[in-house]
PDB file of C-alpha atoms in Angstrom:
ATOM      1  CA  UNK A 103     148.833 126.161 130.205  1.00  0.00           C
ATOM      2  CA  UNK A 104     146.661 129.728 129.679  1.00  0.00           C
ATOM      3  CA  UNK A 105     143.171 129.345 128.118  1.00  0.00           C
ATOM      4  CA  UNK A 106     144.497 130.902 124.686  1.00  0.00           C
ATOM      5  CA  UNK A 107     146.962 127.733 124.539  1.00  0.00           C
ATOM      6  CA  UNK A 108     144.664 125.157 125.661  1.00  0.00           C
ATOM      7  CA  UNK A 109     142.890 126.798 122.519  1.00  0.00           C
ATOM      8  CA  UNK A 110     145.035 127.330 120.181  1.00  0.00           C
ATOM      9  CA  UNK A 111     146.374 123.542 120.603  1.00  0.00           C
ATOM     10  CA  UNK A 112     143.408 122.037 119.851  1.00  0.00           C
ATOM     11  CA  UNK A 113     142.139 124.043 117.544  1.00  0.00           C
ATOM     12  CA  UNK A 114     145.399 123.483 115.352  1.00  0.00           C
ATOM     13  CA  UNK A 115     144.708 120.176 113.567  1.00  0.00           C
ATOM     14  CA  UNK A 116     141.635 121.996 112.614  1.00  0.00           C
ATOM     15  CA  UNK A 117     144.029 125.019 110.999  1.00  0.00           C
ATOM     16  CA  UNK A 118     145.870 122.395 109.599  1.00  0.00           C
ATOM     17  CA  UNK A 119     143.544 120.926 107.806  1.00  0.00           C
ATOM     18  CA  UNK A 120     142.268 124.223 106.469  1.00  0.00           C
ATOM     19  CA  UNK A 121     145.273 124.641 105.672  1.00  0.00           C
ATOM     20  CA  UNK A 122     146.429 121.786 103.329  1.00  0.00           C
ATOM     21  CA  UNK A 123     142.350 122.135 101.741  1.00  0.00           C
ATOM     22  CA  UNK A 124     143.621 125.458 100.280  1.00  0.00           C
ATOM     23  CA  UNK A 125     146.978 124.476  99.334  1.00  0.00           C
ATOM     24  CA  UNK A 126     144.434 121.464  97.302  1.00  0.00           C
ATOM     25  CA  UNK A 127     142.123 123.954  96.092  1.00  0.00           C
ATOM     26  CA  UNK A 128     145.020 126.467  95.011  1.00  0.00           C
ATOM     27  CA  UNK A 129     146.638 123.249  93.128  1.00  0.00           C
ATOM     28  CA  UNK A 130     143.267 122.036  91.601  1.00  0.00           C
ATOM     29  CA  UNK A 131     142.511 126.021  90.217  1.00  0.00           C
ATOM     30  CA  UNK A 132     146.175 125.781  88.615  1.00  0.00           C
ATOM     31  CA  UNK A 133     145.264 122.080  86.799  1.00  0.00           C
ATOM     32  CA  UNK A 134     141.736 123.599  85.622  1.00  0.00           C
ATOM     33  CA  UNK A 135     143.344 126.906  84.984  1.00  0.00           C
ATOM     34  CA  UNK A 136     146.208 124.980  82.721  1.00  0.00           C
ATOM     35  CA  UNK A 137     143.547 122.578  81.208  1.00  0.00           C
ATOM     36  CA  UNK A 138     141.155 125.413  80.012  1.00  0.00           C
ATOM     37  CA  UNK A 139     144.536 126.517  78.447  1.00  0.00           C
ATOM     38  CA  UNK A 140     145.270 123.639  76.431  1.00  0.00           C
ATOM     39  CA  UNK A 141     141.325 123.345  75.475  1.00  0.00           C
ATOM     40  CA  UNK A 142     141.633 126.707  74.390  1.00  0.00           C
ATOM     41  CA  UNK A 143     144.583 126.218  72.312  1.00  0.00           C
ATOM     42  CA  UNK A 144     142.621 123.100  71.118  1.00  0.00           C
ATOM     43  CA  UNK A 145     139.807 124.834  69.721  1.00  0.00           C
ATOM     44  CA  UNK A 146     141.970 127.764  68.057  1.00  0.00           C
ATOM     45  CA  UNK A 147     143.975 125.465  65.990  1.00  0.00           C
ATOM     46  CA  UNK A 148     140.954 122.961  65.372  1.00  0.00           C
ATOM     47  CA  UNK A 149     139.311 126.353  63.956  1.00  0.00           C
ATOM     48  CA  UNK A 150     142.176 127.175  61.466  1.00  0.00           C
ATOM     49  CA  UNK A 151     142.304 123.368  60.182  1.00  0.00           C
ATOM     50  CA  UNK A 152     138.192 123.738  59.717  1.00  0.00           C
ATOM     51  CA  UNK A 153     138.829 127.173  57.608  1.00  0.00           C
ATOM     52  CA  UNK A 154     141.881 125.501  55.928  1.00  0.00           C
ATOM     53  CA  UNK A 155     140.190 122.185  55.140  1.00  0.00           C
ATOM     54  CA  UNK A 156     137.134 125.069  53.879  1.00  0.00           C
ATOM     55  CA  UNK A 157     139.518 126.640  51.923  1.00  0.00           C
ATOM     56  CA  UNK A 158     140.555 123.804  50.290  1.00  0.00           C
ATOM     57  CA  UNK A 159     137.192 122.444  49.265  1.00  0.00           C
ATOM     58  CA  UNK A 160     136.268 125.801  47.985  1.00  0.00           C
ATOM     59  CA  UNK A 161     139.268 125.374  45.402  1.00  0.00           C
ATOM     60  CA  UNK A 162     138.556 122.241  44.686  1.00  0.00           C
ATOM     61  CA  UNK A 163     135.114 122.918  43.804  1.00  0.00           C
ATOM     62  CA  UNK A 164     135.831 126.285  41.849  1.00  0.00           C
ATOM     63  CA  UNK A 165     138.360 124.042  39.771  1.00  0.00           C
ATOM     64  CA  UNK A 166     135.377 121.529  38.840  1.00  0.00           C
ATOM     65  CA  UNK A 167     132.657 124.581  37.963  1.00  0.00           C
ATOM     66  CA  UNK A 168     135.731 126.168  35.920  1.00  0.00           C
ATOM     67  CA  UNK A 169     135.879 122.551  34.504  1.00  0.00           C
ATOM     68  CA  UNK A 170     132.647 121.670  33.713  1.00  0.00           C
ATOM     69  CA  UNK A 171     131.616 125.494  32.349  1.00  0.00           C
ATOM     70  CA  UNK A 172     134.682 124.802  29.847  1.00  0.00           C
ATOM     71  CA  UNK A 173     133.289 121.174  28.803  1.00  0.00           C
ATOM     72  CA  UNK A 174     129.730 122.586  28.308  1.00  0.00           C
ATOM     73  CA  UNK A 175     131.118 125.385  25.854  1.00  0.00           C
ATOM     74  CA  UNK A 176     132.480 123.663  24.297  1.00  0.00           C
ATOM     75  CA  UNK A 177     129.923 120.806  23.941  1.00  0.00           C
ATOM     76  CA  UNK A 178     127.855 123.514  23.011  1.00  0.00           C
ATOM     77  CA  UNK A 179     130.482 124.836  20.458  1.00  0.00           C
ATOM     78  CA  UNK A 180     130.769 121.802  19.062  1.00  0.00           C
ATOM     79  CA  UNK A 181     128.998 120.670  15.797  1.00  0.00           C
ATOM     80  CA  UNK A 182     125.738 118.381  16.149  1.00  0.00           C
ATOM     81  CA  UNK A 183     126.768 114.871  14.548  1.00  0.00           C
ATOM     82  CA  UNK A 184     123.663 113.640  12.261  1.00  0.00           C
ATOM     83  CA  UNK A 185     121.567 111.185  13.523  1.00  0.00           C
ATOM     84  CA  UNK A 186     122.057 107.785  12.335  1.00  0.00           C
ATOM     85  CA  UNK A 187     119.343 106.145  11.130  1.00  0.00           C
ATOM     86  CA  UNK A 188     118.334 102.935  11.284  1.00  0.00           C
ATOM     87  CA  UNK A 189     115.930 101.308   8.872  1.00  0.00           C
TER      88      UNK A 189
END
């Protein structure tokens, strides 16, 4: 056995393990790659149900001001009824 062998054969379950950590770290950059993906994804469609919902509530309300605007004409339209008096 040369020197280089004697070397290279115990220096291999070193490699080894050096090699299976970046095989791990290459398969735990694809996990946190593909979960910032689906967080991502998340938060886009979690932004269009908040501006939907918005949307929404901004009808709603412009219905009611409509609403009440058309009540107060026409309480204010309306003849005042004379006061009843009591005696």
């Amino acid at each position: 056995m040369t020197i280089v062998q004697d070397r290279t054969s115990s220096a291999a379950p070193e490699m080894s393990w050096i090699t299976q950590s970046r095989v791990e770290i290459e398969r735990l950059r694809q996990i946190v790659e593909s979960l910032n993906q689906g967080i991502e994804a998340e938060r886009s469609q979690s932004a269009r149900s908040i501006a939907q919902l918005r949307e929404d509530y901004d009808d709603v309300l412009l219905q009611q001001a409509t609403q009440i605007s058309e009540l107060q004409a026409r309480a204010d339209a309306a003849p005042a009824a004379p006061l009843a008096l009591s005696g």
